[in-house]
Short mmCIF file of C-alpha atoms in Angstrom, two decimals:
data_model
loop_
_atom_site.label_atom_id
_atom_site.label_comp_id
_atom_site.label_asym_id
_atom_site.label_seq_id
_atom_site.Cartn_x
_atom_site.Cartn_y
_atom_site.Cartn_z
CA UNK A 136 36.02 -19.63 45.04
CA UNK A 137 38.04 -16.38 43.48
CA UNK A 138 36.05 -13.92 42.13
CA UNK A 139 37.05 -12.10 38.77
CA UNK A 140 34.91 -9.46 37.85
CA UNK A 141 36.07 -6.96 34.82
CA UNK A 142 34.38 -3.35 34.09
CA UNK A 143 32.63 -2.19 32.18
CA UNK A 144 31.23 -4.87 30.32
CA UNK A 145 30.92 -3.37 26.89
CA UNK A 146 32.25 -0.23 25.53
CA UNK A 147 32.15 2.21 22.88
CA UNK A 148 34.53 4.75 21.83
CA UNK A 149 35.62 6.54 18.51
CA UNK A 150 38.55 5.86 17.18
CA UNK A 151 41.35 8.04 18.40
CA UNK A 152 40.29 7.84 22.29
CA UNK A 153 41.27 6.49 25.32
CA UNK A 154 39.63 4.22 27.46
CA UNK A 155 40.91 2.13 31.11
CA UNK A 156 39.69 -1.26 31.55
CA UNK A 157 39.10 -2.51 35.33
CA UNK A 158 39.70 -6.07 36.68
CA UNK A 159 38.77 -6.87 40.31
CA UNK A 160 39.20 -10.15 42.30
CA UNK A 161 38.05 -11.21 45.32
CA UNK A 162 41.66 -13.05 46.90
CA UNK A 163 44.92 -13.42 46.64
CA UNK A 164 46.62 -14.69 43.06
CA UNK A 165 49.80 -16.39 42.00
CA UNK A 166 49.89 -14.03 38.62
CA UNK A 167 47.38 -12.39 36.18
CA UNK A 168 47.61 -11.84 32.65
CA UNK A 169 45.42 -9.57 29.74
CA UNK A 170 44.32 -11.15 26.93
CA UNK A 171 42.77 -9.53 23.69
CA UNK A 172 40.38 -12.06 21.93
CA UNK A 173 40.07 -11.09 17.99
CA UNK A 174 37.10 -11.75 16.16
CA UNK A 175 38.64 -14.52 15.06
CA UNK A 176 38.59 -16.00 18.53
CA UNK A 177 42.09 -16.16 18.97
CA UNK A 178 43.64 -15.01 22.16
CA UNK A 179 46.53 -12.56 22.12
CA UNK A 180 48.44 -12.00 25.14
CA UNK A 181 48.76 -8.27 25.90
CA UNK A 182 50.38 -8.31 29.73
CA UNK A 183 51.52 -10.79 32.03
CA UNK A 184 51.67 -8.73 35.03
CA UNK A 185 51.16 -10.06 38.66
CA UNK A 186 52.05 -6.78 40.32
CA UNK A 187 53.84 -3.13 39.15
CA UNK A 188 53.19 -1.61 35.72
CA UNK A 189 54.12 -1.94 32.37
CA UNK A 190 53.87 -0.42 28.58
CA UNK A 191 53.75 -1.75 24.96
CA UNK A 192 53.07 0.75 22.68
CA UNK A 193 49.56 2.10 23.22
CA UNK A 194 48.72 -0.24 25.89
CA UNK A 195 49.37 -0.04 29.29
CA UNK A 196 48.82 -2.06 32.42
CA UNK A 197 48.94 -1.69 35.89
CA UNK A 198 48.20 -4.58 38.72
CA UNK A 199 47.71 -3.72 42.53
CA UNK A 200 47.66 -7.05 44.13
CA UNK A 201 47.62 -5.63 47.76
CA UNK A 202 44.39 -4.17 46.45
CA UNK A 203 43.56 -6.91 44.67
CA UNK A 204 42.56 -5.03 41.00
CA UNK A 205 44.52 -4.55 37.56
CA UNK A 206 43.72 -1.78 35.12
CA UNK A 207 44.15 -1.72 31.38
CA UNK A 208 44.68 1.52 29.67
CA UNK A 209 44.12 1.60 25.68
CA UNK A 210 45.38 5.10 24.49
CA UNK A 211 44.44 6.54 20.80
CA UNK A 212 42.29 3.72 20.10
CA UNK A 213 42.35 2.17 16.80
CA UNK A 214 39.70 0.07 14.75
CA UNK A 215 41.68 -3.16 15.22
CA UNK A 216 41.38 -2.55 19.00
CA UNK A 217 37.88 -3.74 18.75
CA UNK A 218 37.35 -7.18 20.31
CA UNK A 219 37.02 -8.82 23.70
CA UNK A 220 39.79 -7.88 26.44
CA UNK A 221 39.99 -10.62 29.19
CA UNK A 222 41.52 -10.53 32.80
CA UNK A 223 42.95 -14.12 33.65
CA UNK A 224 43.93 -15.06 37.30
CA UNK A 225 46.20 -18.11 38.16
CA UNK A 226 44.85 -19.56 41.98
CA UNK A 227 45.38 -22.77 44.30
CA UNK A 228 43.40 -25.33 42.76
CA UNK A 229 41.36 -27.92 44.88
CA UNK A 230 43.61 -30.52 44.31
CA UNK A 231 47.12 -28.86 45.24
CA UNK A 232 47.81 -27.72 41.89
CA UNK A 233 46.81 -24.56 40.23
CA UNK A 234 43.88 -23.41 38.02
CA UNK A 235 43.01 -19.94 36.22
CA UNK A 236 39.96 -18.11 36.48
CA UNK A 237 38.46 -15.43 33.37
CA UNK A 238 35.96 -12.42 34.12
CA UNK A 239 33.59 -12.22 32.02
CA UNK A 240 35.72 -9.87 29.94
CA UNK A 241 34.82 -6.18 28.42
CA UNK A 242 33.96 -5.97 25.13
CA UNK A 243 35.28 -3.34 22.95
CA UNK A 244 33.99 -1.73 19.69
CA UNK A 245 36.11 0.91 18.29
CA UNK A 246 34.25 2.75 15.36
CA UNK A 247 36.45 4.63 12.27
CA UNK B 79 58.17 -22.22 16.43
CA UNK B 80 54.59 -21.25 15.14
CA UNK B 81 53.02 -21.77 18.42
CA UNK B 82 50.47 -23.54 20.25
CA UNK B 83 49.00 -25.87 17.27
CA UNK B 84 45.32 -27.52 17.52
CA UNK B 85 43.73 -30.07 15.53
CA UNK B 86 41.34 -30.25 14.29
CA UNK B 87 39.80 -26.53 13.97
CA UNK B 88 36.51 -27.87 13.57
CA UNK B 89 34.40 -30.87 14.45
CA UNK B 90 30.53 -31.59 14.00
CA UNK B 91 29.68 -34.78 15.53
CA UNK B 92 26.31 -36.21 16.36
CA UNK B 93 25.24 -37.13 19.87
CA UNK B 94 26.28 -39.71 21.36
CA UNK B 95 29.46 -40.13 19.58
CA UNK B 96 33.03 -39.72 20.82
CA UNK B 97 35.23 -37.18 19.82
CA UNK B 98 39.14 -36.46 20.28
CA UNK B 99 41.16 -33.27 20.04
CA UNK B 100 45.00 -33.20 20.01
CA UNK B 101 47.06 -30.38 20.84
CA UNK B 102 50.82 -29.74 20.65
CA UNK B 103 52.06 -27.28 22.85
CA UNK B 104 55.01 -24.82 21.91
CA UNK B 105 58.40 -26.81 22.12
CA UNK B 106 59.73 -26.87 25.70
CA UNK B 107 56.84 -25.69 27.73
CA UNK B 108 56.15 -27.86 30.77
CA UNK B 109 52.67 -26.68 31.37
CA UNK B 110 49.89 -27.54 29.51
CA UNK B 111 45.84 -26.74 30.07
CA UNK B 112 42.66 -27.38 28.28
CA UNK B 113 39.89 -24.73 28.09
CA UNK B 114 35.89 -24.14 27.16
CA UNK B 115 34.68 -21.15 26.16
CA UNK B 116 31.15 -20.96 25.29
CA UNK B 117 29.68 -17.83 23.21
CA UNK B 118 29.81 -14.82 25.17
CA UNK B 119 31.39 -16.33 27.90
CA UNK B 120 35.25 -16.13 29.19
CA UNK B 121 37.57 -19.51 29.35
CA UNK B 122 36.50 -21.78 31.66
CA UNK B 123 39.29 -23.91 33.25
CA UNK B 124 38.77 -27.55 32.65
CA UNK B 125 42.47 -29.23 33.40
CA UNK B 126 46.59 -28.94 33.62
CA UNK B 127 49.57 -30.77 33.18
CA UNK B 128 52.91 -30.38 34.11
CA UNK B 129 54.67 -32.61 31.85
CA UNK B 130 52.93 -35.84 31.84
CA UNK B 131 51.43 -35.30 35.02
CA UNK B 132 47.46 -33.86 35.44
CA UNK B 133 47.90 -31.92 38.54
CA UNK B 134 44.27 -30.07 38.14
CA UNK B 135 41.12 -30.64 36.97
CA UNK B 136 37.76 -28.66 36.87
CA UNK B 137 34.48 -29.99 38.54
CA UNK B 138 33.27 -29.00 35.15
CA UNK B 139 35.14 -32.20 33.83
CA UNK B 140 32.65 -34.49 33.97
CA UNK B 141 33.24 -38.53 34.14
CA UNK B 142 33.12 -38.37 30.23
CA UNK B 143 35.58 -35.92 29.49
CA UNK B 144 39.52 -37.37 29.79
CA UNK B 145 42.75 -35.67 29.17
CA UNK B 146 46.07 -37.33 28.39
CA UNK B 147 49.78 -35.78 27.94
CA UNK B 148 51.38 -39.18 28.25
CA UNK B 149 54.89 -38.32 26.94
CA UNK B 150 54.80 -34.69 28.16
CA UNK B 151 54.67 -33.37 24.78
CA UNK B 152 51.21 -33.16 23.11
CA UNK B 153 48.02 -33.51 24.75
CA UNK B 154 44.47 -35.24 23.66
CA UNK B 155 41.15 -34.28 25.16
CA UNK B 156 38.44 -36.60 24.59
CA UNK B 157 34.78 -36.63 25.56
CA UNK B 158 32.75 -39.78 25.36
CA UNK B 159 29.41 -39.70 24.48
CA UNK B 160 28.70 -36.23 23.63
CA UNK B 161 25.86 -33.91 24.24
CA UNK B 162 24.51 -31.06 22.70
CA UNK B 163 25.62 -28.96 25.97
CA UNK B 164 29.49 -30.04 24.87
CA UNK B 165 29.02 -27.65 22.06
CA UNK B 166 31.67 -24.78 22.55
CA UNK B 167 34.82 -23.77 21.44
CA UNK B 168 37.92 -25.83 23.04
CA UNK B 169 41.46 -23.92 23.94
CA UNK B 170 44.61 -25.30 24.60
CA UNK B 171 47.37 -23.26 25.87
CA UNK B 172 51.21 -23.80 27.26
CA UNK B 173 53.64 -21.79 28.99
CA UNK B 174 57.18 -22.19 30.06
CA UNK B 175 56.85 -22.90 33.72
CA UNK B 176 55.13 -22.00 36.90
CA UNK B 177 54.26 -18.16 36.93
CA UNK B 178 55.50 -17.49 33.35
CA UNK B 179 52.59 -16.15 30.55
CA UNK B 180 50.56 -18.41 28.86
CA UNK B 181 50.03 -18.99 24.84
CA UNK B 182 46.98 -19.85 23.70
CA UNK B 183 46.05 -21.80 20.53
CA UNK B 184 43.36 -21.12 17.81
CA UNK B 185 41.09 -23.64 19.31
CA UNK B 186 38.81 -26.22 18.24
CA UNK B 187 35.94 -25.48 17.94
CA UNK B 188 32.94 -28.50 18.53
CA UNK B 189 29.22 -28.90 17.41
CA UNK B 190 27.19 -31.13 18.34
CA UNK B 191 24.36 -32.01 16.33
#
């Protein structure tokens, strides 16, 4: 099956920098979308984005699909930014529907 | 609308009992799915429906676990005699149609003792 492997897997910056986020998979994909996962465990959607880029304040995402990655850029990080950022693909499931696949996510501790 | 609602938030059951989660999907959304997420892991895609219909399921949905939408609306996911390896957090989330985002409730989130 797909593979969905997201770099690096933990991070570290001070507050005010800016860090990318990679997402990688192995085949072709109906869509993909970012997720930020609070410490509350609830899962925010950042970008839906199956190909082409777009912005939302100090996020950014980008998704290649001839290439088969996504990046997420985080600009003048924030303490709140802290958390887990996931990658989400949507494939062909075994059974003629669809199914979505997670990396492992990268997780993300912004200090003041 | 206040989004993708799940009940209950929490549930501590003792082995071998059943348990049933319920989870109402933001009005109009066609698709539904049902996730685990164990610590430190990402979501783990367990099963889909597109209205009433279950279109996908997981090979991680094992002969215990079943998952109903039977008036296209809210969905149930209920696992039969539970083990202490069902322990994790369960996700529901909806979206509009094929290749539109997804929403994802708060989760419930099961022990098993």
């Amino acid at each position: 099956g797909i593979q969905v492997e997201q770099s690096p897997p933990d991070l570290i910056l001070q507050e005010g920098a800016n860090s990318t986020l990679r997402c990688n998979f192995s085949d072709s994909v109906n869509n993909l979308q970012w997720f930020h996962q609070n410490p509350w465990g609830q899962l925010i959607n950042l970008f839906y984005i199956p190909s082409g880029t777009k912005q939302n304040g100090r996020l950014s995402a980008t998704t290649v699909a001839t290439e088969r990655y996504s990046l997420l850029y985080i600009s003048s990080s924030q303490t709140t930014d802290s958390g887990v950022y996931f990658c989400a693909v949507e494939v062909r499931g075994n059974t003629g529907g669809f199914k979505t696949i997670f990396g492992a996510g990268t997780r993300l501790f912004v200090k003041a | 609308d206040t989004g993708v609602s799940q009940n209950p938030r929490h549930k501590i059951t003792k082995r071998g009992q059943n348990v049933t989660f319920r989870c109402d999907p933001i009005s109009e959304h066609n698709r539904l799915y049902w996730y685990r997420q164990t610590l430190g892991q990402g979501p783990e895609f367990l099963t889909y429906f597109q209205n009433e219909a279950q279109l996908e399921k997981s090979r991680l949905l094992s002969d215990r676990f079943s998952a109903e939408r039977p008036k296209g609306s809210f969905s149930t996911l209920e696992i039969q005699r539970t083990e202490q390896g069902d322990s994790a957090m369960y996700l529901c989330a909806s979206s509009l149609a094929l290749n539109t985002e997804a929403f994802f409730g708060q989760g419930t989130r099961l022990t098993v003792v």
